[in-house]
Structure formats: C-alpha cells, structure tokens
C-alpha positions as a LaTeX table, in Angstrom:
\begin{tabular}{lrrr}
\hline
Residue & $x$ (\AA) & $y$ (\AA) & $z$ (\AA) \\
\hline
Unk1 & 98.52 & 124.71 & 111.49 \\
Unk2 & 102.17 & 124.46 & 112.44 \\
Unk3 & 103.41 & 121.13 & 113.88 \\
Unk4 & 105.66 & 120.30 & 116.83 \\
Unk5 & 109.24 & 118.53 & 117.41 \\
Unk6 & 111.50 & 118.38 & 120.20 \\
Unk7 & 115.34 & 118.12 & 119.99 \\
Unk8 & 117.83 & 117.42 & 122.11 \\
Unk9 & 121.44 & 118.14 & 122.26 \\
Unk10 & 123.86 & 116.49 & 124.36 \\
Unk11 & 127.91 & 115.43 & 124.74 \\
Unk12 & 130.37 & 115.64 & 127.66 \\
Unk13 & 130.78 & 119.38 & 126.60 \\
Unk14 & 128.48 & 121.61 & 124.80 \\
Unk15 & 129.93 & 124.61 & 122.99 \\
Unk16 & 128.36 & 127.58 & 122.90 \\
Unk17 & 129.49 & 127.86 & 119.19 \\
Unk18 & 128.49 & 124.62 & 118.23 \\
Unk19 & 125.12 & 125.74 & 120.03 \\
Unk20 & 124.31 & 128.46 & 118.03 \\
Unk21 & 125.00 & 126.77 & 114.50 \\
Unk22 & 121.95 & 124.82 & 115.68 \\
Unk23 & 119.87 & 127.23 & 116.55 \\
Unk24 & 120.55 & 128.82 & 113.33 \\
Unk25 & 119.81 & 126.03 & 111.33 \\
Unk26 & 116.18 & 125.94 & 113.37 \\
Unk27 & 115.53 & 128.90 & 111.94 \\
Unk28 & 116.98 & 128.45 & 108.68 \\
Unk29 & 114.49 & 125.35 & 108.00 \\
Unk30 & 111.34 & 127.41 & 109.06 \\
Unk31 & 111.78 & 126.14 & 113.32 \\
Unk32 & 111.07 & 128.46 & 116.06 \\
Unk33 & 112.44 & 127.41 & 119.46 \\
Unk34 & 109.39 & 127.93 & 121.82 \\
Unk35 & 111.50 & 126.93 & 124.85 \\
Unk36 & 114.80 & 125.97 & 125.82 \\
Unk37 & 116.52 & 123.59 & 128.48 \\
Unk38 & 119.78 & 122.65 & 129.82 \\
Unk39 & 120.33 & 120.00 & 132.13 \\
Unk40 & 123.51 & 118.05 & 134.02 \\
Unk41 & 123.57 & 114.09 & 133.67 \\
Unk42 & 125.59 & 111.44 & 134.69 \\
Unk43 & 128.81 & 111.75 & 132.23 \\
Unk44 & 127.05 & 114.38 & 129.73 \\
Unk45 & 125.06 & 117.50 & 129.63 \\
Unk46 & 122.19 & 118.22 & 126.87 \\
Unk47 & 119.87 & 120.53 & 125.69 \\
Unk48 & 116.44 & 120.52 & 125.41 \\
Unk49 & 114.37 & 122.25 & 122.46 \\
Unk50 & 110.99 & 122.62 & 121.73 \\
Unk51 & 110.29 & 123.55 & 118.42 \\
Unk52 & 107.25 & 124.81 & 116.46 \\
Unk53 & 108.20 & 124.08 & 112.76 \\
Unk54 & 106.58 & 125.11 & 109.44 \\
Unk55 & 103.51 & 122.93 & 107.55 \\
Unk56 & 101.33 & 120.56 & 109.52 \\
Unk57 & 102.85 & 117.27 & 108.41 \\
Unk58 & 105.29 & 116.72 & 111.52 \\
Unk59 & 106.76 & 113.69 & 110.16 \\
Unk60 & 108.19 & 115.83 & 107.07 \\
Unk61 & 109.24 & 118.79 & 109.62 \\
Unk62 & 111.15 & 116.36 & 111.38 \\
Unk63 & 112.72 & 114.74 & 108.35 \\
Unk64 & 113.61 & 117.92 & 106.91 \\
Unk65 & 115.29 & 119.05 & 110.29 \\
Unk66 & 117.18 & 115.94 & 110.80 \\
Unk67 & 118.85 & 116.44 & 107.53 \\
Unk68 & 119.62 & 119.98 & 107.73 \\
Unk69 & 121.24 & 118.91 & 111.32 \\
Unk70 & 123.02 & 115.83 & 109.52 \\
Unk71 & 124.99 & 117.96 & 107.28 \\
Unk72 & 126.23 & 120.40 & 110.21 \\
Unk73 & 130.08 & 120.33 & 111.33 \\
Unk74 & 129.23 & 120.38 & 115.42 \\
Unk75 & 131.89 & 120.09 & 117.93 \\
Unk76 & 132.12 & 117.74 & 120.34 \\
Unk77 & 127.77 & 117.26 & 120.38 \\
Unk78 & 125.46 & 115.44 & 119.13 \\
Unk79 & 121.89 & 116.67 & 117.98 \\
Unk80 & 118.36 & 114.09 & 117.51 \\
Unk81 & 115.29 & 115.65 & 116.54 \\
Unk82 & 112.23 & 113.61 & 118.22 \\
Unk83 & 108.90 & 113.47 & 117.51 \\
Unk84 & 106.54 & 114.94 & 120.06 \\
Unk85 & 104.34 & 111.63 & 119.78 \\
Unk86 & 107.38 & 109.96 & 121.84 \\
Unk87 & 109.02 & 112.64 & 123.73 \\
Unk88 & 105.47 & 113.83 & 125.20 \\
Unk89 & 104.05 & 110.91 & 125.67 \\
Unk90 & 102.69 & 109.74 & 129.00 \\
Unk91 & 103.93 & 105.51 & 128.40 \\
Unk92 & 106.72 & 104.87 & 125.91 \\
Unk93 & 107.70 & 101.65 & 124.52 \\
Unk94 & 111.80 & 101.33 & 124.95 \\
Unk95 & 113.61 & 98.19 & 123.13 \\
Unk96 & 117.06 & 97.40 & 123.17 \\
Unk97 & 119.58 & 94.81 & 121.46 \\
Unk98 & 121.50 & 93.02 & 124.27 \\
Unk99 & 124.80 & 92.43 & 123.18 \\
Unk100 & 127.41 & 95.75 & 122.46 \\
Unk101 & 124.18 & 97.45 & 123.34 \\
Unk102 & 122.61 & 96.63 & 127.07 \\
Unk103 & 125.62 & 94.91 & 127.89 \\
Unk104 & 129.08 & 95.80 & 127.13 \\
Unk105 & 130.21 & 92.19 & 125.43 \\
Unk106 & 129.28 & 90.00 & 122.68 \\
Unk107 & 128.37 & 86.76 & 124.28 \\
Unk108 & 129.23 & 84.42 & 121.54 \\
Unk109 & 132.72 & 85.60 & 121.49 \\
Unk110 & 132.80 & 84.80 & 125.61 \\
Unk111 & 131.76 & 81.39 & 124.79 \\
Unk112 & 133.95 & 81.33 & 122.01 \\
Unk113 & 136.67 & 81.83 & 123.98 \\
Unk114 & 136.01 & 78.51 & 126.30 \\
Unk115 & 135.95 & 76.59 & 122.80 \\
Unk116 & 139.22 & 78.38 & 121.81 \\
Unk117 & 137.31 & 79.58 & 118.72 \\
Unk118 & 136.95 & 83.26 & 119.43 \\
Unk119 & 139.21 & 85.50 & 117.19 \\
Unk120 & 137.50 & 83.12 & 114.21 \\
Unk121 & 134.35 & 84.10 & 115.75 \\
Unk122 & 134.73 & 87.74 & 116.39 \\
Unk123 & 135.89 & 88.02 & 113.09 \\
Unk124 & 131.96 & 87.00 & 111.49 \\
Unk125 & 130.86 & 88.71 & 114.70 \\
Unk126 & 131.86 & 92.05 & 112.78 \\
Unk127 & 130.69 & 90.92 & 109.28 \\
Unk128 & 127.63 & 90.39 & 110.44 \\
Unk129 & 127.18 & 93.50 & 112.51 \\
Unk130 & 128.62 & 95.58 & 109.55 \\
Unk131 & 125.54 & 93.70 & 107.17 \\
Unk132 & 128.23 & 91.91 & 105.36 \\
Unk133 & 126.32 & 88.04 & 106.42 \\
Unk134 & 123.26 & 86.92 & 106.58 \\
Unk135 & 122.94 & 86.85 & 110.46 \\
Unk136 & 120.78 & 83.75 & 110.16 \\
Unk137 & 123.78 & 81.86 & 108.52 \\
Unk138 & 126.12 & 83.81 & 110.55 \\
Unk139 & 125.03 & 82.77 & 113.58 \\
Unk140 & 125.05 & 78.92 & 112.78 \\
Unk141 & 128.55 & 79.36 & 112.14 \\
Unk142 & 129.50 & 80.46 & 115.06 \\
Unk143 & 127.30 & 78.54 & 117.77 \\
Unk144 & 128.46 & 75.44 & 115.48 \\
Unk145 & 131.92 & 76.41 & 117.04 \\
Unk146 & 130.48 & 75.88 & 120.57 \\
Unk147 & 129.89 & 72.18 & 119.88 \\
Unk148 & 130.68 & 69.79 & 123.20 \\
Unk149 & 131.30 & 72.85 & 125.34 \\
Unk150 & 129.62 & 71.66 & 129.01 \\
Unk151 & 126.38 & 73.44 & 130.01 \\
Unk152 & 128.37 & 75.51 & 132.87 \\
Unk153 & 130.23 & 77.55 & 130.60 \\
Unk154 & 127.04 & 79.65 & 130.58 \\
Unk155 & 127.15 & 80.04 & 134.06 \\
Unk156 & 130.38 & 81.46 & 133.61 \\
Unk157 & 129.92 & 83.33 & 131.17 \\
Unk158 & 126.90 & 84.70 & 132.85 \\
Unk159 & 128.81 & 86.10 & 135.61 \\
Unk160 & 130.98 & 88.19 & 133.33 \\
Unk161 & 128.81 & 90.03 & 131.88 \\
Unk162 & 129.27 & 93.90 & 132.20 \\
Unk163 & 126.22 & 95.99 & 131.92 \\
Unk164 & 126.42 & 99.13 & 129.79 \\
Unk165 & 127.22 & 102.58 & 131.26 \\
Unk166 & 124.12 & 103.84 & 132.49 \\
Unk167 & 121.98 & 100.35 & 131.62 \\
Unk168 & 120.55 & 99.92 & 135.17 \\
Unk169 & 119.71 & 103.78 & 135.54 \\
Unk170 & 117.52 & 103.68 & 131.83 \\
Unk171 & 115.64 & 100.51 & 132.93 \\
Unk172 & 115.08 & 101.29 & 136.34 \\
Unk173 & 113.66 & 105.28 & 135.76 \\
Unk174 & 111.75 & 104.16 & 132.78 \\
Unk175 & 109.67 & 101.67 & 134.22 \\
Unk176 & 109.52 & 103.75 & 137.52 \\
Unk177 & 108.08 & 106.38 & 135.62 \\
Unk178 & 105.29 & 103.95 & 134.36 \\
Unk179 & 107.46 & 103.19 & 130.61 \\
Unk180 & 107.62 & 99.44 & 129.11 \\
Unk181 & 110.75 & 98.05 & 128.93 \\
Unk182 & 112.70 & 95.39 & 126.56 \\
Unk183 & 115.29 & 93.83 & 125.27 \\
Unk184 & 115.50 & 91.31 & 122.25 \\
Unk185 & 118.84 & 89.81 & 121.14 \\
Unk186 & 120.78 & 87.73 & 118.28 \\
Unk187 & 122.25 & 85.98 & 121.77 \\
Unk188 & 121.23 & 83.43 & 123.67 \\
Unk189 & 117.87 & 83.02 & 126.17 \\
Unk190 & 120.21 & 80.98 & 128.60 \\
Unk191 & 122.23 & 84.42 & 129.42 \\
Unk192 & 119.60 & 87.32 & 128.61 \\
Unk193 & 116.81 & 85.44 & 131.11 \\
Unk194 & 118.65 & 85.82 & 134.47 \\
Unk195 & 119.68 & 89.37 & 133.22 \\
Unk196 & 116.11 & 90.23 & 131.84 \\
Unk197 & 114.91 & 89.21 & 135.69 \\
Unk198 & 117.59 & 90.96 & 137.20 \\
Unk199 & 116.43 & 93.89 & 135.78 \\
Unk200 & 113.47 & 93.77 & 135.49 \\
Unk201 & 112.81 & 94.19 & 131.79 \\
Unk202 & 108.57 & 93.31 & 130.84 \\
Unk203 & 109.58 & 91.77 & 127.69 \\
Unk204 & 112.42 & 89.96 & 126.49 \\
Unk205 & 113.46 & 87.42 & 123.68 \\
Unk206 & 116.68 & 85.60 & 122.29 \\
Unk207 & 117.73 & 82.36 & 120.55 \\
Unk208 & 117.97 & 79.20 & 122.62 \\
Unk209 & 120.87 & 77.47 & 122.76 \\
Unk210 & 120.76 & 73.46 & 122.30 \\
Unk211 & 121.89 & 71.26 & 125.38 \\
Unk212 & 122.24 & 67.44 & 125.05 \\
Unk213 & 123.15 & 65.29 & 128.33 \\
Unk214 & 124.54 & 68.61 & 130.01 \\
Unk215 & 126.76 & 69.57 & 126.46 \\
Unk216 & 126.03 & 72.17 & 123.75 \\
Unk217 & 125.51 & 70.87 & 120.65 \\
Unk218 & 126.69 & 73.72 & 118.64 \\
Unk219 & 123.36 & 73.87 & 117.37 \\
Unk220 & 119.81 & 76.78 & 118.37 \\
Unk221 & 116.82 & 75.06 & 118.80 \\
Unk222 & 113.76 & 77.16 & 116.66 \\
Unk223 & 113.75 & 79.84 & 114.33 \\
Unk224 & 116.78 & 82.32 & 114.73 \\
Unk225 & 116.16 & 85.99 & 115.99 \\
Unk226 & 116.85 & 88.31 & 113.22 \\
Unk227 & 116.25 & 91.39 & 111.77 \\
Unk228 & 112.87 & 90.63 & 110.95 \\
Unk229 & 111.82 & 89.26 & 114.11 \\
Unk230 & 113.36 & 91.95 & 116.50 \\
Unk231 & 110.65 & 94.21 & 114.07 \\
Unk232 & 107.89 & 91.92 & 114.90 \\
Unk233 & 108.35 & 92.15 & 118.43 \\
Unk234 & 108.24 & 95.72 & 118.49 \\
Unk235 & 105.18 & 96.18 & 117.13 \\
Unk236 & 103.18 & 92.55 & 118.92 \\
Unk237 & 105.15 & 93.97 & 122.26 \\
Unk238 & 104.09 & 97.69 & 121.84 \\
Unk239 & 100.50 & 96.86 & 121.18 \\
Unk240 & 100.60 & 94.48 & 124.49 \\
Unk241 & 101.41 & 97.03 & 126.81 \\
Unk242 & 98.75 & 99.30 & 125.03 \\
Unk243 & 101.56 & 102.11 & 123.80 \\
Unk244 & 101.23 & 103.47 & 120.51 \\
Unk245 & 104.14 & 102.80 & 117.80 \\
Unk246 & 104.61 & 106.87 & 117.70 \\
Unk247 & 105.52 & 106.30 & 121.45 \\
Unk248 & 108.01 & 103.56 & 120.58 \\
Unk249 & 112.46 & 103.59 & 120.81 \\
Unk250 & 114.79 & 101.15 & 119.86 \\
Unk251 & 118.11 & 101.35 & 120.18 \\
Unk252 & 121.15 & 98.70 & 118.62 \\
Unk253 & 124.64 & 98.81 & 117.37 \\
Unk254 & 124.14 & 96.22 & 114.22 \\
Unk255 & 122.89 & 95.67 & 110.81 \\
Unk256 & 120.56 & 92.83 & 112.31 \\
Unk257 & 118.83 & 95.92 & 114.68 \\
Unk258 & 117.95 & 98.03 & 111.62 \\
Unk259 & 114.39 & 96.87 & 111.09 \\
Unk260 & 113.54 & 97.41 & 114.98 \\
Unk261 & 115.11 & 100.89 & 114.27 \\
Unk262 & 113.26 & 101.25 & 111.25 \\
Unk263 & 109.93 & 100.17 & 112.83 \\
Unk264 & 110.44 & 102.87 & 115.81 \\
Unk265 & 109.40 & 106.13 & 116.46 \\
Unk266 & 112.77 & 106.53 & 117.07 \\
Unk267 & 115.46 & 104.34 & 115.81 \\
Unk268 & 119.16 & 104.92 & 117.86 \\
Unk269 & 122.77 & 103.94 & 117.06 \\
Unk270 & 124.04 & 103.08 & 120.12 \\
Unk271 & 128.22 & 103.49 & 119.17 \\
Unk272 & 127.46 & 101.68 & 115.77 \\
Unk273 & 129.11 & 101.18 & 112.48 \\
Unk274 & 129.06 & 103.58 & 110.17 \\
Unk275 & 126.07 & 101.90 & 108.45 \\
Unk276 & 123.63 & 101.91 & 111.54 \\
Unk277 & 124.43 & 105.17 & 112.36 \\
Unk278 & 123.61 & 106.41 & 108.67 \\
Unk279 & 120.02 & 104.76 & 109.11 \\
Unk280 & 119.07 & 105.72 & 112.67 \\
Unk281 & 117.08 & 108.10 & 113.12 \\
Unk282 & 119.69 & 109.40 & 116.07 \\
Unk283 & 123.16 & 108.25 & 117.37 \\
Unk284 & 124.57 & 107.59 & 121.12 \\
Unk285 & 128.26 & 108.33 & 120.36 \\
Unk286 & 129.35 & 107.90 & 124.06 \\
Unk287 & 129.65 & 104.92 & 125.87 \\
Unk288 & 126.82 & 105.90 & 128.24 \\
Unk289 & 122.97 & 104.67 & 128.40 \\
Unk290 & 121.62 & 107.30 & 129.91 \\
Unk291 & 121.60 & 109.50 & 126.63 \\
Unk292 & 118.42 & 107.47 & 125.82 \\
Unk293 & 116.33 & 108.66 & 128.91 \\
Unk294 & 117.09 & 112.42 & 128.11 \\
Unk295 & 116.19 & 111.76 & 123.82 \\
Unk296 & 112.55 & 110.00 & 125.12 \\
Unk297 & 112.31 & 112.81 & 127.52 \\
Unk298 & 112.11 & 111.06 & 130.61 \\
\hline
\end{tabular}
C-alpha cells in the first residue's frame, strides 16, 4: 500500500522553473502529486503538495524525498517534506527556542551589555550556538559575567525585547485552532515568564537566574537547560496535552536545540548555522515565523 507525505514550498518569490525541478524530482523518486496548492502569506508565498509516494514505510518515503530535494539547486525557495502524521493532524504539539528564535535577541548579550561584558559574551554566545562549547559550561561563563548587576536590569531588558517576525501570528492561530504551544530556552525564567504570559504559550521553561539582596550573583540556581532537557520536555509536554510525538514541531537556531529537533516530527532551522540547518529536518531561511504555520499545515 503506498504511503502519504505532504510538502511545502515557500520564499518571497516562487519560480516557476525552480517549481518544476521539484515536481520532477517527485516523480523521479517514485511521488505522485495528488493535489496541489498555492497560497499568499504575510512576507512569502508557498506551495502546498500532497504526495502519494512508493512502499508503505512513510518514514523512508519521506527520508528518501528529503534527500533527493537536499541535493536540488532551487532559486530563491525553499522545499520541507512533512509527514502526514503532523501536517494532518487535528492537535499538534509546536516548541520553540526563545532566544534568535521567538524573539529576535540573545538575552545574555542584553544583560551583558549593562555589565559591559557583551562583545566577550557574544563571542561564546556563537561558540556555543555553532556546538563548539559545552552549553552547560558555556553558560556559566557568561551569567558569571553578570555578577552584582541590580535585579532591574531585567526589567529593562525585558522591555527590549523584539518578538520575531510573525511570532505573535504562529502562537496566536495555533492555539486558536485548538494546537499546544511552547517555548523552552538556554535563557533566563525571569524574562521568558512575562513573555510566555503575554502570549499565551501552555508550556514554557528556562534557567533561573540567582538574585541575592536585589543583585545577581552571576550564578543559575538548578540544573541548566540544555540539549538534553529541551528533548525531555518535548516528549513529558507532548504526552500532557495528549498529542502524539508524530504530531510534534520544534523549531531553534542552535547546536543546544538539536535534540528537541531530533526528537520532533519535524525538526526546523529557524535562520541557523550551517550545522543546524544540515540536521533539521527543514529550514526557515527568512526572517519570518509564519513559515512554521504553513509547514504544520495550519
């Protein structure tokens, strides 16, 4: 019995020539489009396809696919293939990193830069991001910079924070449409709370920062988010809202979000390094949230 896929095209122009290399390589790799869409979006336009593929294993259909698709030379698009058991389902599970991901900033580096500390900073921001640190060790080096700062900094900081392209749009149509909704984050609880109520996300987690007489300490109180846990929460999220992992997205920009990815139906680069974007499943390549509500089909 044949097995089912859906993928979706989309940029801020899609050529027609770039459009039918892909349908080319469908049928090339044993795909038959059963229907096609196009539809307009804020800052992008995509393509929808539903495809019947060869052999009833549709995890191996949709592996084969993506790497036919990954070797293609397409202008000015980009392609994901996603499994049906997300982009049909009736309640998807979305996760998100926080910072360079649901916001626009890296908060460290803002509070960095009221300790005077934040080119050092930014500059083990990146290793870590690129997979070149431990983020664990990483990240006590740089709250350690933060030492004596006063508690209203965070305030501050707080205020300054710029929401993605498109951030308030994916939340607010997901869970309108009856979706789950979170965010987990290498940052800090004292900034992703407000914004997590704000928004109203259903789930959300981060590292606390440690405040002494009204001063950070330049220490996190617990055991860090990382890698691992951001893939824990998935699942022990996931399974508390009653969704099934095949209905599951995350989406991240750094090394420390490749687990989560990893653990998803769908794992997506959201304008990552190189690295992240070779292991996701899918990549966001413009600046602009609302590619993730066309990919989960909603």
């Amino acid at each position: 019995m044949p097995s089912s896929c859906t993928a979706v095209s989309y940029g801020q122009t899609l050529p027609q020539e770039s459009l039918a290399v892909i349908r080319a390589l469908f049928t090339a790799n044993g795909a038959t489009v059963l229907a096609e869409s196009s539809a307009q979006h804020p800052g992008f336009d995509a393509v929808t396809f539903s495809l019947e593929m060869a052999g009833d294993d549709e995890h191996d259909a949709v592996s084969r696919l993506r790497t036919a698709l990954a070797d293609a030379v397409l202008e000015n698009l980009d392609i994901a293939v996603v499994p049906d058991s997300l982009h049909h389902a009736a309640r998807k599970f979305i996760i998100m990193d926080v910072d360079s991901t649901l916001i626009q900033q890296e908060v460290i580096e803002l509070l960095a830069a009221h300790a005077g500390k934040e080119a050092e900073v930014a500059e083990v921001t990146e290793a870590a991001m690129r997979g070149e640190m431990d983020f664990a060790q990483s990240l006590h080096h740089r709250v350690s910079t933060l030492a004596g700062l006063p508690e209203s900094v965070l305030a501050e900081v707080e205020a300054s924070i710029r929401l993605s392209v498109g951030a308030e749009r994916l939340v607010a149509r997901a869970k309108a449409s009856g979706h789950t909704v979170a965010a987990v984050s290498g940052g800090f609880s004292q900034i992703l709370a407000p914004l997590a109520a704000r928004l109203g996300l259903d789930f959300a987690l981060a590292n606390d920062l440690e405040i002494v007489d009204g001063h950070l300490t330049g220490k996190v109180c617990g055991d860090v988010v990382d890698r691992a846990t951001k893939a824990r929460v998935l699942r022990t999220w996931s399974a508390e809202a009653g969704i099934d992992v095949g209905a599951t997205m995350a989406i991240g920009d750094g090394a420390n979000d490749l687990d989560m990815m990893a653990a998803a139906a769908l794992g997506v680069a959201f304008n990552a390094k190189p690295a992240v974007r070779a292991a996701a499943d899918a990549q966001i390549n413009l600046p602009n949230l609302d590619v993730a509500l066309a990919l989960a089909g909603i």
